PDB file of C-alpha atoms in Angstrom:
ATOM      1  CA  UNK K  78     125.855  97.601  92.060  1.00 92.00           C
ATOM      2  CA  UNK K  79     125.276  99.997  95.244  1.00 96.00           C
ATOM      3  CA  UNK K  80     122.561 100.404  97.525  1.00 97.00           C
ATOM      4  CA  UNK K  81     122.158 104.049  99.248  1.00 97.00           C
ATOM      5  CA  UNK K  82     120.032 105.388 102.184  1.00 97.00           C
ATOM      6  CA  UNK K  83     119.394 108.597 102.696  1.00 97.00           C
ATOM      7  CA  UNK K  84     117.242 109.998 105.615  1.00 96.00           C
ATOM      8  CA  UNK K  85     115.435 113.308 104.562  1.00 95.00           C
ATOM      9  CA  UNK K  86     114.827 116.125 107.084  1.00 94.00           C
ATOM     10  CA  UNK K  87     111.211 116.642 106.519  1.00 93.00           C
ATOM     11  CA  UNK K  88     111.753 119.884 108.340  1.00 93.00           C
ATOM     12  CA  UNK K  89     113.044 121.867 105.557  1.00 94.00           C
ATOM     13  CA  UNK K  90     111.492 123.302 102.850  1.00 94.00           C
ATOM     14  CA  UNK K  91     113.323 121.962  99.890  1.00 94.00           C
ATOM     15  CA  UNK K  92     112.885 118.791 101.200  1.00 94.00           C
ATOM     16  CA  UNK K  93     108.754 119.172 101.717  1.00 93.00           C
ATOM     17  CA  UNK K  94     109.366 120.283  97.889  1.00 92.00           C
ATOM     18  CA  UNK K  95     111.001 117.415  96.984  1.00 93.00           C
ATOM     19  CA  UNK K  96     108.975 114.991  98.611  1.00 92.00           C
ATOM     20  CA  UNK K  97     105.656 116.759  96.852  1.00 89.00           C
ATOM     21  CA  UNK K  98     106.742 115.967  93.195  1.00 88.00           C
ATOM     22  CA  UNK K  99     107.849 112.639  92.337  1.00 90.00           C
ATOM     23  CA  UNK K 100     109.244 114.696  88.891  1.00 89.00           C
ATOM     24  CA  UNK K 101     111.254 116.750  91.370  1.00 91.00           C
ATOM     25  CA  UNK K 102     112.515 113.481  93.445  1.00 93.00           C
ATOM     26  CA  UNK K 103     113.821 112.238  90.089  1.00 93.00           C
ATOM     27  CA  UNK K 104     115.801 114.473  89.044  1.00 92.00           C
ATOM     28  CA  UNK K 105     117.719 115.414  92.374  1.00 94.00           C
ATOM     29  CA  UNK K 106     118.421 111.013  92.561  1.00 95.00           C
ATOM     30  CA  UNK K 107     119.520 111.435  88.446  1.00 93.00           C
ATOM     31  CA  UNK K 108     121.881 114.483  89.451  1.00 93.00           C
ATOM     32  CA  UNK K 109     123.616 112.069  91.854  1.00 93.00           C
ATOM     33  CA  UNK K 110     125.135 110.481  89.166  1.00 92.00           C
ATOM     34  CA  UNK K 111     128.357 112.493  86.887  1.00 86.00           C
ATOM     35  CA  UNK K 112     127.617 110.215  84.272  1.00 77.00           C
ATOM     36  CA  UNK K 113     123.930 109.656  84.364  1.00 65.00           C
ATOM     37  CA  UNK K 114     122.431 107.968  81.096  1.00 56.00           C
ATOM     38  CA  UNK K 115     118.953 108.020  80.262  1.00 54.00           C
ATOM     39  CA  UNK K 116     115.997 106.380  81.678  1.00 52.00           C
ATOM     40  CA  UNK K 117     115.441 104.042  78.198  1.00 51.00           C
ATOM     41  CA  UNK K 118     119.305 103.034  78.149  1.00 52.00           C
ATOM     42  CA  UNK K 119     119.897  99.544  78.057  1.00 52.00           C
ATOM     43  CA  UNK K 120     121.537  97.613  81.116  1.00 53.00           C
ATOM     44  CA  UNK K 121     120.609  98.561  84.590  1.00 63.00           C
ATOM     45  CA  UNK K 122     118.808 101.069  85.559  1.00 80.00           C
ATOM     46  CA  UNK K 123     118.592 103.837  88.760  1.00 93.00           C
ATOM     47  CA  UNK K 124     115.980 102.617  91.086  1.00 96.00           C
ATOM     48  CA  UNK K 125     114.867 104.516  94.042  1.00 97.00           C
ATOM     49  CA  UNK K 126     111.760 104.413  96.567  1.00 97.00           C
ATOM     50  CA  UNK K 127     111.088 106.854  99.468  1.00 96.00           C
ATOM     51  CA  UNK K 128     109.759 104.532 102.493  1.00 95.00           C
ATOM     52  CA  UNK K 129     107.672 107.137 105.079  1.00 92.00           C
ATOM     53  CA  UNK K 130     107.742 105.787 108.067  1.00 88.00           C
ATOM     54  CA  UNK K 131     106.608 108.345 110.014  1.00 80.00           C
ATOM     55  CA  UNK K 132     106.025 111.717 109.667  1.00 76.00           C
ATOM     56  CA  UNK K 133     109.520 112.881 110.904  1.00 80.00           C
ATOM     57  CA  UNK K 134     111.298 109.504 109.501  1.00 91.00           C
ATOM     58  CA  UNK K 135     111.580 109.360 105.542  1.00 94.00           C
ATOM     59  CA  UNK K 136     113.991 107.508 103.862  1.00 96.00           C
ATOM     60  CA  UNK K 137     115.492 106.992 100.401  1.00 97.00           C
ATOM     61  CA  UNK K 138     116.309 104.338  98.903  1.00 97.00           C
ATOM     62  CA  UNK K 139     118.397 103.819  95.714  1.00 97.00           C
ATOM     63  CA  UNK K 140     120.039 100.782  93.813  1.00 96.00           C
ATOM     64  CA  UNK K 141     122.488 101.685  91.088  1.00 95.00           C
ATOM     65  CA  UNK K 142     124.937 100.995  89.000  1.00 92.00           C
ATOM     66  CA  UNK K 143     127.269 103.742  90.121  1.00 92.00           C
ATOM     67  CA  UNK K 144     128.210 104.915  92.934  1.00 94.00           C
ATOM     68  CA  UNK K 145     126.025 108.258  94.116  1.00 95.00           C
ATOM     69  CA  UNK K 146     127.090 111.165  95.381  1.00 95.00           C
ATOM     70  CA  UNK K 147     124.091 113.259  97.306  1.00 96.00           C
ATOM     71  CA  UNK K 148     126.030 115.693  98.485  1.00 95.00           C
ATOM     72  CA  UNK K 149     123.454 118.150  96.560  1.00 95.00           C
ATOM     73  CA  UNK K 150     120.681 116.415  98.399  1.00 95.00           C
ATOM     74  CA  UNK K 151     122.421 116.888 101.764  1.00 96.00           C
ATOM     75  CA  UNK K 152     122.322 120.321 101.404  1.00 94.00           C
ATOM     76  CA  UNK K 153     119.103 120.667  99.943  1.00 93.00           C
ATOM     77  CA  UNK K 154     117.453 118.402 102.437  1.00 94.00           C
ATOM     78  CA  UNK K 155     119.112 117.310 104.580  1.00 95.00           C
ATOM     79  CA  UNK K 156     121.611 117.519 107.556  1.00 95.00           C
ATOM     80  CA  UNK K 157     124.778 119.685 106.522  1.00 91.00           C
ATOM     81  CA  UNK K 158     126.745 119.518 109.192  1.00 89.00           C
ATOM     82  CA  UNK K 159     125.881 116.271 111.017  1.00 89.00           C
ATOM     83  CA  UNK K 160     123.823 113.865 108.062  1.00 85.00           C
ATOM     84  CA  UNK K 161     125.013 112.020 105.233  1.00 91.00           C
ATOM     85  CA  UNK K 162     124.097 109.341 103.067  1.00 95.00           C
ATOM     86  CA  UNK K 163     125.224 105.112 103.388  1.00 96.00           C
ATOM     87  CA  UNK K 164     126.333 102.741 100.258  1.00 97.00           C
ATOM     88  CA  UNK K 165     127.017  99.194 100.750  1.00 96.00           C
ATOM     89  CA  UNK K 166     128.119  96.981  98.066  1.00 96.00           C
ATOM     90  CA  UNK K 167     124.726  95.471  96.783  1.00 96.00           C
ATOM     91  CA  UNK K 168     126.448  93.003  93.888  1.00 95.00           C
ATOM     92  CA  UNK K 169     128.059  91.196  97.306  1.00 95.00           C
ATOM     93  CA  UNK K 170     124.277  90.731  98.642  1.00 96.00           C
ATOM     94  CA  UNK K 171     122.734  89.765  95.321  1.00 96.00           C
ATOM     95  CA  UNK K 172     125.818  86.921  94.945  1.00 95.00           C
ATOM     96  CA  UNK K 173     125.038  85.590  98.339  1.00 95.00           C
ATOM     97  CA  UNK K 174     121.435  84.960  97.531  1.00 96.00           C
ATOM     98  CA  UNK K 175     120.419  81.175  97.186  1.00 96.00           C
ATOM     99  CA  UNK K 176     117.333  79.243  95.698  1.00 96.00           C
ATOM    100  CA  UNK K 177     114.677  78.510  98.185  1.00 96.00           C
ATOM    101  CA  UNK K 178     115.834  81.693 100.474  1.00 96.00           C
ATOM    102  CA  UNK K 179     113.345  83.183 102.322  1.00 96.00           C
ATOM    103  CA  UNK K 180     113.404  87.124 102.507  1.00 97.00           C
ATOM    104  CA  UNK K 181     111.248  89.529 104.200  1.00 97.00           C
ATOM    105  CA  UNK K 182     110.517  92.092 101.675  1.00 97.00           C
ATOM    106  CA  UNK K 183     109.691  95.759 100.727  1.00 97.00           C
ATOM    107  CA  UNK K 184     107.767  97.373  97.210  1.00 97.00           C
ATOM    108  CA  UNK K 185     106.334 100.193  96.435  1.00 96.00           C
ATOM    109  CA  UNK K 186     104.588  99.863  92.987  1.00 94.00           C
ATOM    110  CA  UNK K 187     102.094 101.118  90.443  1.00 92.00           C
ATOM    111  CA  UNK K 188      99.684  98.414  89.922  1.00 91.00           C
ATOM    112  CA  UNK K 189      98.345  99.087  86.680  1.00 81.00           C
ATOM    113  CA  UNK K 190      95.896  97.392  84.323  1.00 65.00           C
ATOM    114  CA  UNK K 191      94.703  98.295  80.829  1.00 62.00           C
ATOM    115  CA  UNK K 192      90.848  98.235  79.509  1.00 65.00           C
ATOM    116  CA  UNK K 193      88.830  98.930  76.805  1.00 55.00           C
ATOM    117  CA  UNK K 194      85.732 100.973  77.917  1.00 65.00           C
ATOM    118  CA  UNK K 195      83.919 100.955  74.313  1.00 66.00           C
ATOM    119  CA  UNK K 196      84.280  98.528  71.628  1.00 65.00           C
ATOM    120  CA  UNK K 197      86.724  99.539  68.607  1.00 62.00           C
ATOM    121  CA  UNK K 198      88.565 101.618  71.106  1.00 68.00           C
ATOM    122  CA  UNK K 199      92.474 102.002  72.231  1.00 67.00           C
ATOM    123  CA  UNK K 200      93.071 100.107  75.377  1.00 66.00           C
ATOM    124  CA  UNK K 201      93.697 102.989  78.310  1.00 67.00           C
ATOM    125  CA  UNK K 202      96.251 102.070  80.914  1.00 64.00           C
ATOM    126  CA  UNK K 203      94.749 102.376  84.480  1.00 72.00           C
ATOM    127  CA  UNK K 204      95.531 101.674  88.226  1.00 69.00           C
ATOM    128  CA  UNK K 205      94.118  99.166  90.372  1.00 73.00           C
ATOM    129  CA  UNK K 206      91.999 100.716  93.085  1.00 73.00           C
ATOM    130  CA  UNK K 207      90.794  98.145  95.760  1.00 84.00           C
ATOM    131  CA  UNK K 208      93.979  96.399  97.634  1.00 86.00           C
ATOM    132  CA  UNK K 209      92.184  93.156  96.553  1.00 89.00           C
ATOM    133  CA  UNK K 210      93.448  93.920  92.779  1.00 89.00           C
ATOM    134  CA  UNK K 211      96.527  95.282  93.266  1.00 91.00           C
ATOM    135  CA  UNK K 212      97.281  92.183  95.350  1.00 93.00           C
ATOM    136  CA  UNK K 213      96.466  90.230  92.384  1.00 92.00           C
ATOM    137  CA  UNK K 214      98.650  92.458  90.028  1.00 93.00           C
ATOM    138  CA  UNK K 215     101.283  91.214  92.078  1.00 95.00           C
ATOM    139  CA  UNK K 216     100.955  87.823  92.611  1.00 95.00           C
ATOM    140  CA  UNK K 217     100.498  87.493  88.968  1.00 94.00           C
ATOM    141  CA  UNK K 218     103.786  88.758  88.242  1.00 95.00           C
ATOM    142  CA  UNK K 219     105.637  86.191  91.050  1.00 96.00           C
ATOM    143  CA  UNK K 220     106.542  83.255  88.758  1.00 95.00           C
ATOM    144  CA  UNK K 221     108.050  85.466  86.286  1.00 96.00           C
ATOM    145  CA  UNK K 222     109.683  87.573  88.535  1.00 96.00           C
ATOM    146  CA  UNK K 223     111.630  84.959  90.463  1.00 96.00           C
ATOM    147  CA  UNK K 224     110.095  84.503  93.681  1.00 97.00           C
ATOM    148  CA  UNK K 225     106.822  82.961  95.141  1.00 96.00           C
ATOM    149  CA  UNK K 226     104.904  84.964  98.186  1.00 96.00           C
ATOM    150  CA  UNK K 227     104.207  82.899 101.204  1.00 95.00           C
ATOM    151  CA  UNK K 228     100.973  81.685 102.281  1.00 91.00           C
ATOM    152  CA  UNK K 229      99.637  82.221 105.446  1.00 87.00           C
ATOM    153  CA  UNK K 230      99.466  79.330 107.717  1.00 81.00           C
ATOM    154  CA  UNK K 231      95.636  77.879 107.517  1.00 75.00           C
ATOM    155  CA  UNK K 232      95.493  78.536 111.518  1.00 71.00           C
ATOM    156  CA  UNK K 233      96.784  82.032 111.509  1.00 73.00           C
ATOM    157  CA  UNK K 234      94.204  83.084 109.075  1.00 71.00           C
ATOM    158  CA  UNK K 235      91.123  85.103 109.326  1.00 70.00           C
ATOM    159  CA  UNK K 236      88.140  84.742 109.010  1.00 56.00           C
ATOM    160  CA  UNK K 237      85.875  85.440 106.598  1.00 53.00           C
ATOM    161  CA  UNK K 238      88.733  87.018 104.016  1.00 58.00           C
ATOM    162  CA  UNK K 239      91.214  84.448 104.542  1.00 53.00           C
ATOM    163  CA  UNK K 240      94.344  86.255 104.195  1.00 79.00           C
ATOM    164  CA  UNK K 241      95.865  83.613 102.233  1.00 87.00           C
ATOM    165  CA  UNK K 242      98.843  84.959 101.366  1.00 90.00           C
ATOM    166  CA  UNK K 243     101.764  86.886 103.738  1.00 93.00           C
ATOM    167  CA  UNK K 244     101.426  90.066 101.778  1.00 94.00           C
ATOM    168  CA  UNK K 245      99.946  93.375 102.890  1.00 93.00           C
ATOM    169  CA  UNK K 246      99.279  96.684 100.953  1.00 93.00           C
ATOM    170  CA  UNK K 247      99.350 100.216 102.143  1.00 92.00           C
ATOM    171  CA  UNK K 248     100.093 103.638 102.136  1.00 87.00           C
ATOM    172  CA  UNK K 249      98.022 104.223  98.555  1.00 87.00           C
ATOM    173  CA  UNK K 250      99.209 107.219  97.173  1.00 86.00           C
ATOM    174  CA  UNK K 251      97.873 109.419  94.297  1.00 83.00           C
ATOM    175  CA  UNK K 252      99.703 111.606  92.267  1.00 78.00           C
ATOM    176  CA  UNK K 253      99.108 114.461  89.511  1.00 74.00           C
ATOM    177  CA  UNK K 254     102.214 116.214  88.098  1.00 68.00           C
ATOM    178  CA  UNK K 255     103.318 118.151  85.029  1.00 66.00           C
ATOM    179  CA  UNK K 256     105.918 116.419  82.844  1.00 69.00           C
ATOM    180  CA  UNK K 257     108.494 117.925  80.431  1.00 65.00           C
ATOM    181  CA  UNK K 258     106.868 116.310  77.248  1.00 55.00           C
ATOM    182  CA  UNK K 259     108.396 116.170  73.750  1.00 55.00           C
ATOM    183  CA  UNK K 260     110.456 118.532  72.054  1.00 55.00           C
ATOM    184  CA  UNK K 261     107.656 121.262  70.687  1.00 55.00           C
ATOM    185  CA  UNK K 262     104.776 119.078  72.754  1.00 61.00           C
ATOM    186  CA  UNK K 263     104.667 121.093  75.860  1.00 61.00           C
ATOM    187  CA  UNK K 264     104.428 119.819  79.145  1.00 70.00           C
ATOM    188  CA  UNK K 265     102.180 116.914  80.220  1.00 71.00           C
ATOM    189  CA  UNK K 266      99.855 115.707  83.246  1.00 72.00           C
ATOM    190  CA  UNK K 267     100.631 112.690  84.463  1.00 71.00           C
ATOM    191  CA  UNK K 268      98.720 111.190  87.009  1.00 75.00           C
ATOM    192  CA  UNK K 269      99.839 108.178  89.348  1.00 84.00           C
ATOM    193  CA  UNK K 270      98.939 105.552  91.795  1.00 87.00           C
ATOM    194  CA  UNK K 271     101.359 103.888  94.318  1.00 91.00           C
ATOM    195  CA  UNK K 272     100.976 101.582  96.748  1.00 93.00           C
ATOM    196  CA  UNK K 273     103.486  99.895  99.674  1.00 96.00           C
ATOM    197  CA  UNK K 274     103.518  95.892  99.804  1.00 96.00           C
ATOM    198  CA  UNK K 275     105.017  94.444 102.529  1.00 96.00           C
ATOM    199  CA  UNK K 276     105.610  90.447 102.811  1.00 95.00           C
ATOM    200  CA  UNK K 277     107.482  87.430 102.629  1.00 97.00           C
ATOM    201  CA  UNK K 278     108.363  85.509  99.769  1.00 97.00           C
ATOM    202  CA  UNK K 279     110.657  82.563  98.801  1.00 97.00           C
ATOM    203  CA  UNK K 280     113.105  82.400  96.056  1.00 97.00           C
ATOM    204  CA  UNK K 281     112.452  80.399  92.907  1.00 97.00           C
ATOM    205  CA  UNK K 282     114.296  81.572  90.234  1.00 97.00           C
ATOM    206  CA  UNK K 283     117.570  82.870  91.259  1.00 97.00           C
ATOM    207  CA  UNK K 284     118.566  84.506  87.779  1.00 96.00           C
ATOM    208  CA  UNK K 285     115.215  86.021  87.245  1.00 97.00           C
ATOM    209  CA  UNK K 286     114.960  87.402  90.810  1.00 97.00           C
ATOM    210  CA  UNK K 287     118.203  89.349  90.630  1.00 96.00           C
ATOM    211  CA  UNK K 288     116.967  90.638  87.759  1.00 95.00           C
ATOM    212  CA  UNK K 289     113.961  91.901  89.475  1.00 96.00           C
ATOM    213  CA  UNK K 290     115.696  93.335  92.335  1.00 96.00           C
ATOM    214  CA  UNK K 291     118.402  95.476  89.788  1.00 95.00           C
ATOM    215  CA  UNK K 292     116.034  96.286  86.949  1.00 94.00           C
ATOM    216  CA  UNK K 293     112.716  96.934  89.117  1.00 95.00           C
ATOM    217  CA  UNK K 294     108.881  95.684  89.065  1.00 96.00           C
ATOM    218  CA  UNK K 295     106.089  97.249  86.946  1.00 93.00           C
ATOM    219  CA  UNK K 296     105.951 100.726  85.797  1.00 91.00           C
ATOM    220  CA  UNK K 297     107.129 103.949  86.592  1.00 90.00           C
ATOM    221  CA  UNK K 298     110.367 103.051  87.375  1.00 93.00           C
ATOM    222  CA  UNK K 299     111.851 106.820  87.275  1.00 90.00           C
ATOM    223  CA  UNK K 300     108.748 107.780  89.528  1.00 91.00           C
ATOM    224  CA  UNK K 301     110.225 106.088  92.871  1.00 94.00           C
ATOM    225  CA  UNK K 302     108.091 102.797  91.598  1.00 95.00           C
ATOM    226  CA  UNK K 303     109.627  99.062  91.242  1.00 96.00           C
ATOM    227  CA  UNK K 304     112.552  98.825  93.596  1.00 97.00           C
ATOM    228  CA  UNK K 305     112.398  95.969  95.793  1.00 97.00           C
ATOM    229  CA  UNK K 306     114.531  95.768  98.962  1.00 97.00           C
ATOM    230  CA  UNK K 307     114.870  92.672 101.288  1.00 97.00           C
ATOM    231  CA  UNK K 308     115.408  91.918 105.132  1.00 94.00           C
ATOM    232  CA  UNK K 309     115.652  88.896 107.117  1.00 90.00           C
ATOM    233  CA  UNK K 310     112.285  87.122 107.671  1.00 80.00           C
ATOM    234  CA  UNK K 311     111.612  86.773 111.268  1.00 72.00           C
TER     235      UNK K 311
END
């Protein structure tokens, strides 16, 4: 397993296109790969996330299998002469990790839900809205996904909302883009929601969390949705 950053020079054009289309984003991370298999194979999968951290300071973020080569993204959008990309050996990280560890972390996610509007209908998949919910689509998924997020200490919290938990969410964004659909469909709209959590969390289930942090969280996985990433907690 790999992990790769790549800083984007939001200067240029192909990189402003790039960074418009989530579609776009895909493919040029999928094109990094000689061997690329598709989204559905089985085993692990390509995850990627774009962290903006300010307007001039973008970064990607991929975990993979293989080892990428963005060369084609380094001349699209990025530095030619001067930029380039990093790998480190994730599987070395993921081995060190221990039970009861306690990680800083990084997700950017589509917190989805489904509901039934009229009786007798289909269920309709739809995003969470309010950070309150999409807080509580994650913390729902903690237990199974290996890890436990940290509650705030009862003195540092505020008043009247609590802030029980060390968990924020930010930087909603909302997407609409056209998809390639089925052979003879056409293509498709597909419209998204993604938010940034940042918190801390503790690890519970070792097995289950390296699962989460190779094979990714929620949907839209080929969408820059679902990869986790982890940093010492201060």
């Amino acid at each position: 397993m790999h992990l790769t950053r790549f800083r984007i020079n939001t200067a240029r054009q192909q990189a402003r296109s790039l960074l418009a289309s989530p579609q776009r984003l895909h493919a040029a991370v999928m094109s990094s790969f000689a061997d690329a298999l598709p989204s559905d194979a089985p085993g692990p999968r390509t995850l990627w996330r774009l962290d903006r951290n300010a307007k001039a300071e973008v970064l990607l973020y991929i975990v993979s299998e293989g080892r990428p080569d963005l060369t084609h993204l380094v001349e699209q959008a990025g530095w030619p002469t001067t930029g380039g990309w990093q790998t480190y050996d994730y599987r070395s990280f993921l081995d060190g990790l221990q039970p009861g560890g306690r990680w800083a972390f990084r997700l950017t996610a589509n917190p989805v839900h489904h509901i039934r509007r009229k009786d007798g209908e289909p269920t309709k998949r739809t995003a969470h809205v309010t950070p309150r919910h999409q807080m509580g689509w994650l913390l729902a998924r903690q237990e199974a996904s290996g890890f436990r997020i940290l509650e705030t200490p009862p003195e540092r919290r505020r008043l009247p909302q609590g802030d029980e938990f060390q968990l924020t969410v930010r930087d909603e964004r909302r997407h609409d883009f056209e998809k390639t659909g089925e052979q003879g469909s056409g293509p498709q709209r597909v419209p998204l929601v993604t938010v940034t959590f940042d918190g801390r969390l503790e690890v519970t289930d070792l097995a289950a969390f390296r699962q989460t942090l190779t094979l990714g969280l929620g949907k839209a996985k080929a969408y820059g949705c679902g990869l986790m990433t982890l940093a010492q907690a201060v």
